[in-house]
Short mmCIF file of C-alpha atoms and ligand atoms in Angstrom, two decimals:
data_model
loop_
_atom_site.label_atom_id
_atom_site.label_comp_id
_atom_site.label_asym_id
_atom_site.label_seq_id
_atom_site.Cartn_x
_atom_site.Cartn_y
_atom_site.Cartn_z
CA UNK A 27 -90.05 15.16 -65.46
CA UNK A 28 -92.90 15.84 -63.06
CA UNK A 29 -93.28 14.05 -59.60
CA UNK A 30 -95.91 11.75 -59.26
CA UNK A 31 -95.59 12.36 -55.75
CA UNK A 32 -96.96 16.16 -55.99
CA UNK A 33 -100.65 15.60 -56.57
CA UNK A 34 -103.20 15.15 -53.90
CA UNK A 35 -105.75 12.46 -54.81
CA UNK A 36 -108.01 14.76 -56.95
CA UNK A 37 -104.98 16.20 -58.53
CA UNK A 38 -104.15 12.82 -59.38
CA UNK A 39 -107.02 11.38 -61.12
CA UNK A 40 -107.34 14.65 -63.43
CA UNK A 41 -103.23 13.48 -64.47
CA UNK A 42 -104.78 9.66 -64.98
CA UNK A 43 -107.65 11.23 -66.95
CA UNK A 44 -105.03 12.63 -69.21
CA UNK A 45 -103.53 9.65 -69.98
CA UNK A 46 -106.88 7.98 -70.83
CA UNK A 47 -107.64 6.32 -67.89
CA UNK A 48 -110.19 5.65 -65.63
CA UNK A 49 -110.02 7.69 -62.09
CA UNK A 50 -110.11 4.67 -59.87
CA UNK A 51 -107.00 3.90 -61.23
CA UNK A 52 -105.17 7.32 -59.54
CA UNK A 53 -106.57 5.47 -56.36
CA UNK A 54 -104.46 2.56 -56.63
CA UNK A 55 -101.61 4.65 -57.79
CA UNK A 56 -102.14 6.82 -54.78
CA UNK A 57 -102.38 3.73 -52.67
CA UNK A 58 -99.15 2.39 -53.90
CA UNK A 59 -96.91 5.23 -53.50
CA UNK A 60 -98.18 7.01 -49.65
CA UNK A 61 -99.66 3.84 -48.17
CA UNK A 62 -97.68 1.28 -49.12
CA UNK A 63 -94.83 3.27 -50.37
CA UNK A 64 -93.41 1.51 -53.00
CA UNK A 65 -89.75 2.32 -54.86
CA UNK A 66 -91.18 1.76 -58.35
CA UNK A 67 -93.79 1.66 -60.79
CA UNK A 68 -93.20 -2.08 -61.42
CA UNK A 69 -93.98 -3.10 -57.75
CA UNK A 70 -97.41 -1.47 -58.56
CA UNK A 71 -99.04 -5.26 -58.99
CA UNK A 72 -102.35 -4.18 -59.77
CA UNK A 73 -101.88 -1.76 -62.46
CA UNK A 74 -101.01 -3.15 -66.02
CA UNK A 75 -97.87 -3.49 -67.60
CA UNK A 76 -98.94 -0.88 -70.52
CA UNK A 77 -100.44 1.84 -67.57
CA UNK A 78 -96.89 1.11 -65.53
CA UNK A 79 -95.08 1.72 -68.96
CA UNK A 80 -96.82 5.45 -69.08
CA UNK A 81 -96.36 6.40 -65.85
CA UNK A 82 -92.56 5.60 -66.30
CA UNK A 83 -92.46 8.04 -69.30
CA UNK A 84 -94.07 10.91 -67.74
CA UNK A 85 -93.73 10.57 -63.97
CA UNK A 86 -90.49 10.15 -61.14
CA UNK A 87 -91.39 8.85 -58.43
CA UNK A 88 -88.97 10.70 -56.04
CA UNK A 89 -86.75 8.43 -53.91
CA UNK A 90 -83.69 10.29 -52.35
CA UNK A 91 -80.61 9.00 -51.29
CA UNK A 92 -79.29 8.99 -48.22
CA UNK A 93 -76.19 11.32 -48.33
CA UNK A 94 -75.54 11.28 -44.73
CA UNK A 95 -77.13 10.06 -41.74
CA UNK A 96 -76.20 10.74 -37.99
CA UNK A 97 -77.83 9.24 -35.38
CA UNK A 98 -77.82 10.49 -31.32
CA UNK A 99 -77.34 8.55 -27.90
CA UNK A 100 -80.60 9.90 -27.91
CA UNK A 101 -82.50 7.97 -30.44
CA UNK A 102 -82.78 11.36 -32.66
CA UNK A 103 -81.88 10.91 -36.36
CA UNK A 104 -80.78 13.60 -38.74
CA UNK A 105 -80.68 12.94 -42.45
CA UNK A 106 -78.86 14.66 -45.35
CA UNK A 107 -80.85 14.28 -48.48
CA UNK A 108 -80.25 14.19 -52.22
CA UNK A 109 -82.54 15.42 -54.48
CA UNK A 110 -82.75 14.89 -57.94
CA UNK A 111 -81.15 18.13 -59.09
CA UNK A 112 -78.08 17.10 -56.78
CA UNK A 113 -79.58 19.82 -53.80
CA UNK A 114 -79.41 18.57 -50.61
CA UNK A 115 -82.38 18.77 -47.75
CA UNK A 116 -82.29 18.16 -44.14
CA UNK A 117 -84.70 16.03 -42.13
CA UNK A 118 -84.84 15.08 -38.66
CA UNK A 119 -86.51 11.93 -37.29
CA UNK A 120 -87.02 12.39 -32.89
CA UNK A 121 -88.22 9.83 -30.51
CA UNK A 122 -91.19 11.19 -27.82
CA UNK A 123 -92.67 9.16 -25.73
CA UNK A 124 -95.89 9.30 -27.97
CA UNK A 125 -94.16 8.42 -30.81
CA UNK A 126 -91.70 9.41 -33.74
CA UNK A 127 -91.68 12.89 -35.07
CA UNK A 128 -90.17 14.36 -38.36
CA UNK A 129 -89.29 17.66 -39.06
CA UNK A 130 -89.42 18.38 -42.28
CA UNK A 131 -87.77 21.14 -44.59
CA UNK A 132 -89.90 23.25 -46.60
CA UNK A 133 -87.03 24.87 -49.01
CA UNK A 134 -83.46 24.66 -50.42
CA UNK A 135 -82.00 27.19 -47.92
CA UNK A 136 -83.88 30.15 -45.97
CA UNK A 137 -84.57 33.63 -47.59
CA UNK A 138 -85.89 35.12 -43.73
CA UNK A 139 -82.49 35.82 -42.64
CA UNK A 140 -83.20 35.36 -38.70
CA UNK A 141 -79.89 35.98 -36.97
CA UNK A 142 -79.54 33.20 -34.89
CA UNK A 143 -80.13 30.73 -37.14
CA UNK A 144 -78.04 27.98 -38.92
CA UNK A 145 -79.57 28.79 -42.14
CA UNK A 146 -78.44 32.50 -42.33
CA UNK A 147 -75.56 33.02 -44.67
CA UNK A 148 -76.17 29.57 -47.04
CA UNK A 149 -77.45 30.21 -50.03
CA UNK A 150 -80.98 29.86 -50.69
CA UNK A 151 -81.88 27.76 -53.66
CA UNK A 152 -85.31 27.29 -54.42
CA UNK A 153 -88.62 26.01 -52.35
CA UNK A 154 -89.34 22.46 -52.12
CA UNK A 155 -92.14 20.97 -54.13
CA UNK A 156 -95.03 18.95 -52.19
CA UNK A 157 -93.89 15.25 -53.64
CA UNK A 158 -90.21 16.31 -51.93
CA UNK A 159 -91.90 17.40 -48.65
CA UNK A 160 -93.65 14.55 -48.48
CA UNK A 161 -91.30 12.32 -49.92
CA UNK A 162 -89.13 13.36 -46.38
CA UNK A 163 -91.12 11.17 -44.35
CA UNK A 164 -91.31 8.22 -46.74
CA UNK A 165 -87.33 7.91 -46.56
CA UNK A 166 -87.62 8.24 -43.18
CA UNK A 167 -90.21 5.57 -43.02
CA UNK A 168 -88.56 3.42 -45.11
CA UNK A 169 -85.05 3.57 -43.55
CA UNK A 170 -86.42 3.07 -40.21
CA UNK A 171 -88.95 0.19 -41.39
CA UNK A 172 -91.58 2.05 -38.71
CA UNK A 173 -94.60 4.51 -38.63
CA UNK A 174 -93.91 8.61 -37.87
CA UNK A 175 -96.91 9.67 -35.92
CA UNK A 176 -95.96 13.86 -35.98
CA UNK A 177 -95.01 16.10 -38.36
CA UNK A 178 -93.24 19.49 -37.78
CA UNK A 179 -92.23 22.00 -40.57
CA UNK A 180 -89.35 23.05 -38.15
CA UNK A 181 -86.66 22.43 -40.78
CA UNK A 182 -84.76 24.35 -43.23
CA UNK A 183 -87.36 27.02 -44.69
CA UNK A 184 -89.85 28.91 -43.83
CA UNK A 185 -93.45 27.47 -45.23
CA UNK A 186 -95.18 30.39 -45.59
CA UNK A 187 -92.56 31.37 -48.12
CA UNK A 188 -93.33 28.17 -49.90
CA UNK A 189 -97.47 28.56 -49.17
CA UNK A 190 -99.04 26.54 -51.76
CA UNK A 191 -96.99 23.42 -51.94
CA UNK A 192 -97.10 23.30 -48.00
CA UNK A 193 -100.15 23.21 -47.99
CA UNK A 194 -100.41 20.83 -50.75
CA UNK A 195 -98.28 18.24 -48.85
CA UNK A 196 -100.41 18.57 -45.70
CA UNK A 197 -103.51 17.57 -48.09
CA UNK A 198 -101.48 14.65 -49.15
CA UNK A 199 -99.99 13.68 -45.99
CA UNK A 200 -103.93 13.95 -44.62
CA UNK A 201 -105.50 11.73 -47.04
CA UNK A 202 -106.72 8.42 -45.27
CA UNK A 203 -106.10 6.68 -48.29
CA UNK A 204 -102.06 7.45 -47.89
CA UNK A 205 -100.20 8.63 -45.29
CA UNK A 206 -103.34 8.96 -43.58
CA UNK A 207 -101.72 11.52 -40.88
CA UNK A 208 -104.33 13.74 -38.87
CA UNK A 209 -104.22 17.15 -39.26
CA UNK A 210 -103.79 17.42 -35.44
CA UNK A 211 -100.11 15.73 -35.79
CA UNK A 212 -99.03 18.30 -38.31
CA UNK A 213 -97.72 21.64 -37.29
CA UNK A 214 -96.25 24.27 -39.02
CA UNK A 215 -93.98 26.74 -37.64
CA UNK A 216 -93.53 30.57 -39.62
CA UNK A 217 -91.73 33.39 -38.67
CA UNK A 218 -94.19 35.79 -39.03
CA UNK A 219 -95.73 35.89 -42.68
CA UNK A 220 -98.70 37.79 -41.96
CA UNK A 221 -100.78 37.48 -44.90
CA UNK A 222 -100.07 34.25 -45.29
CA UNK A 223 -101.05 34.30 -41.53
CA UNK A 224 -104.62 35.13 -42.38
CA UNK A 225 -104.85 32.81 -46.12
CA UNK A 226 -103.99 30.10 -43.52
CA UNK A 227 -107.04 31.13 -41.35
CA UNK A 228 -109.52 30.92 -44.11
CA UNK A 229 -107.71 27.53 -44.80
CA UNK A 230 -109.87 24.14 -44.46
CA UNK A 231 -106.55 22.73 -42.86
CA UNK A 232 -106.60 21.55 -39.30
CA UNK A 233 -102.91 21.47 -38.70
CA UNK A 234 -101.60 23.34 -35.70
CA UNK A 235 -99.62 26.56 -35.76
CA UNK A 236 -96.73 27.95 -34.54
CA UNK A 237 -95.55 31.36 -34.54
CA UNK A 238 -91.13 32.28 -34.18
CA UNK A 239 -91.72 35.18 -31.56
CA UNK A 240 -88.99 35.07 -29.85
CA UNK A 241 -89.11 38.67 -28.25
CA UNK A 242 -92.46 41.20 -27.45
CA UNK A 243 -90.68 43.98 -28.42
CA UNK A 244 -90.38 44.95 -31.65
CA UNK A 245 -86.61 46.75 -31.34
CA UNK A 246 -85.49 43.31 -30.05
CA UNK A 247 -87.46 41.17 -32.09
CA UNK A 248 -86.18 43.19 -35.09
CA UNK A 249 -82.72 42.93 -34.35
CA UNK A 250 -83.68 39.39 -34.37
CA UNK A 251 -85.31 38.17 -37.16
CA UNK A 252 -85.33 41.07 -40.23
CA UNK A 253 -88.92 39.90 -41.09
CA UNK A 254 -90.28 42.15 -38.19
CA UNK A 255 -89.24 44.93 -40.57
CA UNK A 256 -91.80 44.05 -42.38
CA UNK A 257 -94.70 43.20 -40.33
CA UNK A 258 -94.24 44.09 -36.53
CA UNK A 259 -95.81 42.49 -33.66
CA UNK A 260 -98.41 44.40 -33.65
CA UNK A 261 -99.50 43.72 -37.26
CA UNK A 262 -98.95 39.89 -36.12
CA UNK A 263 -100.39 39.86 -33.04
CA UNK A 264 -103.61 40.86 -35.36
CA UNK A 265 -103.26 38.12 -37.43
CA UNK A 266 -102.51 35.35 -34.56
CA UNK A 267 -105.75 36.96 -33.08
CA UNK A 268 -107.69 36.62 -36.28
CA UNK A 269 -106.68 32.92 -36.94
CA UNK A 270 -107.65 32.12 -33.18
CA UNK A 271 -111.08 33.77 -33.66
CA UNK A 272 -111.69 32.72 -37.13
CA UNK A 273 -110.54 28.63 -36.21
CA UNK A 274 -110.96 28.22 -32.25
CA UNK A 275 -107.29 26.86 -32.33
CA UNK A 276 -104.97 27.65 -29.58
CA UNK A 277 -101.17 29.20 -31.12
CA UNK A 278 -97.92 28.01 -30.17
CA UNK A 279 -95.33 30.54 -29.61
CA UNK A 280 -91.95 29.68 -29.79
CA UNK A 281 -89.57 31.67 -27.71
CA UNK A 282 -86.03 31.07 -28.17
CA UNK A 283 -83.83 32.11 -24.96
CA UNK A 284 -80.64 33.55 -25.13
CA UNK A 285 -78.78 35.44 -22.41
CA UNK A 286 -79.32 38.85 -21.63
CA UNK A 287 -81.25 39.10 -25.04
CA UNK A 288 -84.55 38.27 -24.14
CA UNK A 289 -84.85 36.05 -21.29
CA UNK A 290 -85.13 38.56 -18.68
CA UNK A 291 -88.03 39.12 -16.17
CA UNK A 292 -89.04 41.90 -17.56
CA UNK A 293 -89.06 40.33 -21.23
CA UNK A 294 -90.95 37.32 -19.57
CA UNK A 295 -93.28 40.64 -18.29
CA UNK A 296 -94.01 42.29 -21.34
CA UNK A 297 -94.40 38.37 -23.01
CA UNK A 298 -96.93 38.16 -20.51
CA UNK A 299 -99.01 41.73 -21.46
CA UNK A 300 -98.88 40.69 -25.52
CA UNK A 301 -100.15 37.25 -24.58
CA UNK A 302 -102.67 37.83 -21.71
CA UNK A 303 -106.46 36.55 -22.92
CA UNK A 304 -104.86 34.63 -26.10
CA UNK A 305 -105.54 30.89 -27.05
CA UNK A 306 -102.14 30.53 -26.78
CA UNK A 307 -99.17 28.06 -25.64
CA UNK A 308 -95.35 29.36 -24.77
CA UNK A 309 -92.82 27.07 -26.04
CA UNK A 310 -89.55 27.79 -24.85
CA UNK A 311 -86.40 26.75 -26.73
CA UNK A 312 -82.80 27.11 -25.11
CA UNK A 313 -80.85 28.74 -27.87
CA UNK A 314 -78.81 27.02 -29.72
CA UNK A 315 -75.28 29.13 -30.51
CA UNK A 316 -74.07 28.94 -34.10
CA UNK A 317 -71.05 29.12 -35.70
CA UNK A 318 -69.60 32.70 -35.13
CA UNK A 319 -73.40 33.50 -33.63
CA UNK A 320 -73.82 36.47 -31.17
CA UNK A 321 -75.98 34.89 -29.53
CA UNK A 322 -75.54 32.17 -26.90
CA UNK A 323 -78.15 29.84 -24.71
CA UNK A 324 -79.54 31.18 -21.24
CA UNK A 325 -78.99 29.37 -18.26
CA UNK A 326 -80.71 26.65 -17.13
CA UNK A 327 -81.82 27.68 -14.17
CA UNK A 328 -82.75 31.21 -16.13
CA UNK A 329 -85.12 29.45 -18.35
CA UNK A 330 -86.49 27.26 -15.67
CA UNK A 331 -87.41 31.25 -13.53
CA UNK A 332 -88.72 32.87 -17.04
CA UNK A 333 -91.14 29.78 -17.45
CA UNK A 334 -92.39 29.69 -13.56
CA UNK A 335 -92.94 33.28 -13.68
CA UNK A 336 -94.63 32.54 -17.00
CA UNK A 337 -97.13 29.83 -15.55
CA UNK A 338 -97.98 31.87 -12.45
CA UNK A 339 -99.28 34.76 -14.39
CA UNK A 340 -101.69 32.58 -16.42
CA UNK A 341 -99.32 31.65 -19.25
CA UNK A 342 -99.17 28.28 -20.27
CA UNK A 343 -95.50 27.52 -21.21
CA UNK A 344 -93.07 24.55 -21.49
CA UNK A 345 -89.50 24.11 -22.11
CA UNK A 346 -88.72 22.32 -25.41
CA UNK A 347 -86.65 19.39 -24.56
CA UNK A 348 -83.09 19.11 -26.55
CA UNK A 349 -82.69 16.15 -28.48
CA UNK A 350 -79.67 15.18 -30.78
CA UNK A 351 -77.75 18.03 -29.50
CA UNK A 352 -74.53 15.37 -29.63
CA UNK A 353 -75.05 15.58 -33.94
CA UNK A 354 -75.96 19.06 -34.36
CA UNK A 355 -79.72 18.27 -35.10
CA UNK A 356 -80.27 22.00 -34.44
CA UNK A 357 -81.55 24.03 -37.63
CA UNK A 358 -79.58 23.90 -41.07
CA UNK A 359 -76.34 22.62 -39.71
CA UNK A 360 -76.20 19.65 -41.35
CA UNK A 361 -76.41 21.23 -44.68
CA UNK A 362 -74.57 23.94 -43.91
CA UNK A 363 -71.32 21.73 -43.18
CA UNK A 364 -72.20 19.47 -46.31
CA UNK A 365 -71.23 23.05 -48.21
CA UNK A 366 -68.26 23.75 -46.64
CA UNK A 367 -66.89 19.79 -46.83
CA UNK A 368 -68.03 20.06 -50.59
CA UNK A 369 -65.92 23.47 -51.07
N1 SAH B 416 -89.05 29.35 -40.83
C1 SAH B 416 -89.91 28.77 -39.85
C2 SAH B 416 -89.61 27.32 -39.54
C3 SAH B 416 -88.18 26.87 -39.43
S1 SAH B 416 -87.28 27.23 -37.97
C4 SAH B 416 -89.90 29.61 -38.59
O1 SAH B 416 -89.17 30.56 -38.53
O2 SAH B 416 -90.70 29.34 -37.72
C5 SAH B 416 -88.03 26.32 -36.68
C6 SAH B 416 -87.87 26.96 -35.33
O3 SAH B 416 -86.52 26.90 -34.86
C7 SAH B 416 -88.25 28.43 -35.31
O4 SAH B 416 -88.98 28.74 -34.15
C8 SAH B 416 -86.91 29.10 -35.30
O5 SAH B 416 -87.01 30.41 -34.83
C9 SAH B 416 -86.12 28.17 -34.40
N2 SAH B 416 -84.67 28.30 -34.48
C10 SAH B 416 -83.92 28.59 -35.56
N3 SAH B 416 -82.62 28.64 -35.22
C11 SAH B 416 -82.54 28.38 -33.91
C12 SAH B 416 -81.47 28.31 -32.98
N4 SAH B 416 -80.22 28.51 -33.34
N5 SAH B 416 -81.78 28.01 -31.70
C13 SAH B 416 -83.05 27.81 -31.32
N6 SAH B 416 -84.10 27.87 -32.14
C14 SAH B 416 -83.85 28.16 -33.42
#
């Protein structure tokens, strides 16, 4: 059956059209299921009992249970999700001081393969459709009766593997009449896609973006994260620097630290001659070891030098903070124990 949840507002009334009706009606459909977020058709008051009957026949309107929930010291929440097909999705809800952010999954599993990653090694399944992206921060909504101001797609996935829907849900978690979140509290995070690097540049979306880097050198970064096989930092480097040119938005890099791998002086050096003159912002992440992982986090006090050295060579960079580290909030490791407890 198809989601009712997977249509932006145009999308929507061309679906109502179809079943005879007039398009102010997908408004108040829309209205009902991303601003006021109901669990039904029948809580949709102002739509008649024969329109309610139709939508029932042709539409689902995506709720997900809650297969497992584990909540931090911290305030950070990390969800296990059921679909409908009986796949599982994580989420993760974290508490800033500006607000609540979810990260969202953009697929069943990851096909990127990055080494250090919880993801690796799962099967992938299939990519998520825009209703079940979206639908991520409805449950979350819902279970926590409150309002998420940010959205990351920082969880299981990589988006630009999954382009078109992604971008689908931003357009429906945009719309004023739903959801209503800006543009500027969405990011999404790829490992290096170029071409979808550049369709994202031409996009008319707003939302921020953040680029895995992780090492400036490609024998490192490859040994990384096998998607630098296939478009090096140099190719990416072109694309980050057409995006910036082509929107006059500033790129997040993430940079994930592990010891003697990459967080080095001299790594922080050449970091510094790929990024010199870029719109750009260095986010640095303390690695988080996996299961049977090679590699493990850098020391404090190492990431703390490679981000001073950093700053004082005209750098902007910041250490991400750790939340929920007490529940393994970290990257795919919710799902990936779900497996293994299911096997
Ligand atoms: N596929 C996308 C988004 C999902 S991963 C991407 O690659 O960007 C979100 C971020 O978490 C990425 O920067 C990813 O490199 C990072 N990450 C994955 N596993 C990690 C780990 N074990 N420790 C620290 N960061 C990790």
């Amino acid at each position: 059956m198809k989601n009712i949840k997977d249509y932006n507002l145009e999308e929507l009334k061309e679906e109502v059209k179809l079943l005879g009706e007039k398009p102010f009606r997908a408004e108040q459909i829309f209205k009902w299921i991303f601003d006021v977020k109901v669990k039904n058709f029948d809580e949709m008051t102002n739509i008649s009992t024969e329109l309610r009957e139709k939508l029932k026949q042709n539409y689902d309107i995506c709720n997900y249970d809650i297969v497992r929930k584990l909540e931090s010291t911290d305030g950070t929440k990390k969800y296990l999700f059921g679909l409908n097909d009986g796949n599982a999705i994580e989420s993760v809800l974290m508490e800033y001081h500006f607000g609540k952010t979810v990260c969202v999954s953009s697929q069943v599993g990851c096909k990127m393969g990055c080494k250090f990653c919880a993801s690796t090694g799962i099967p992938f399944v299939r990519s998520l459709s825009s209703g079940e992206i979206v639908q991520q921060v409805i449950a979350i909504e819902q279970d926590t009766s409150s309002k998420v101001s940010n959205i990351v797609f920082m969880g299981i996935g990589e988006p630009f593997d999954n382009y078109d829907n992604v971008i689908n849900a931003v357009k429906i978690l945009n719309n004023p009449k739903g959801i209503n979140m800006g543009a500027r509290h969405i990011s999404i995070s790829t490992c290096g896609v170029v071409p979808r690097i550049y369709d994202f540049a031409n996009e008319n979306v707003q939302c921020t973006l953040s680029i895995s880097l992780h090492s400036s050198n490609d024998k490192v970064r490859s040994s990384m994260m096998p998607i630098n096989s296939a478009y090096n930092i140099e190719e990416l480097m072109k694309a980050c620097k057409y995006y910036i040119q082509k929107t006059n938005k500033r790129i997040s890099f993430e940079y994930a630290l592990s010891k003697d791998n990459n967080d080095n002086l001299k790594d922080a050096d050449e970091l510094i001659r790929l990024l010199k003159g870029m719109l750009c912002h260095v986010n640095l992440i303390p690695i988080n070891k996996i299961e049977n992982g090679k590699y493990t986090k850098s020391s404090l006090e190492n990431i703390m030098k490679f981000r001073d050295y950093l700053n004082d060579h005209g750098i902007t960079a910041t250490i991400r903070r750790e939340l929920g580290s007490d529940i393994d909030a970290a990257c795919g490791q919710l799902r990936r124990k779900n497996l293994k407890d299911r096997k």
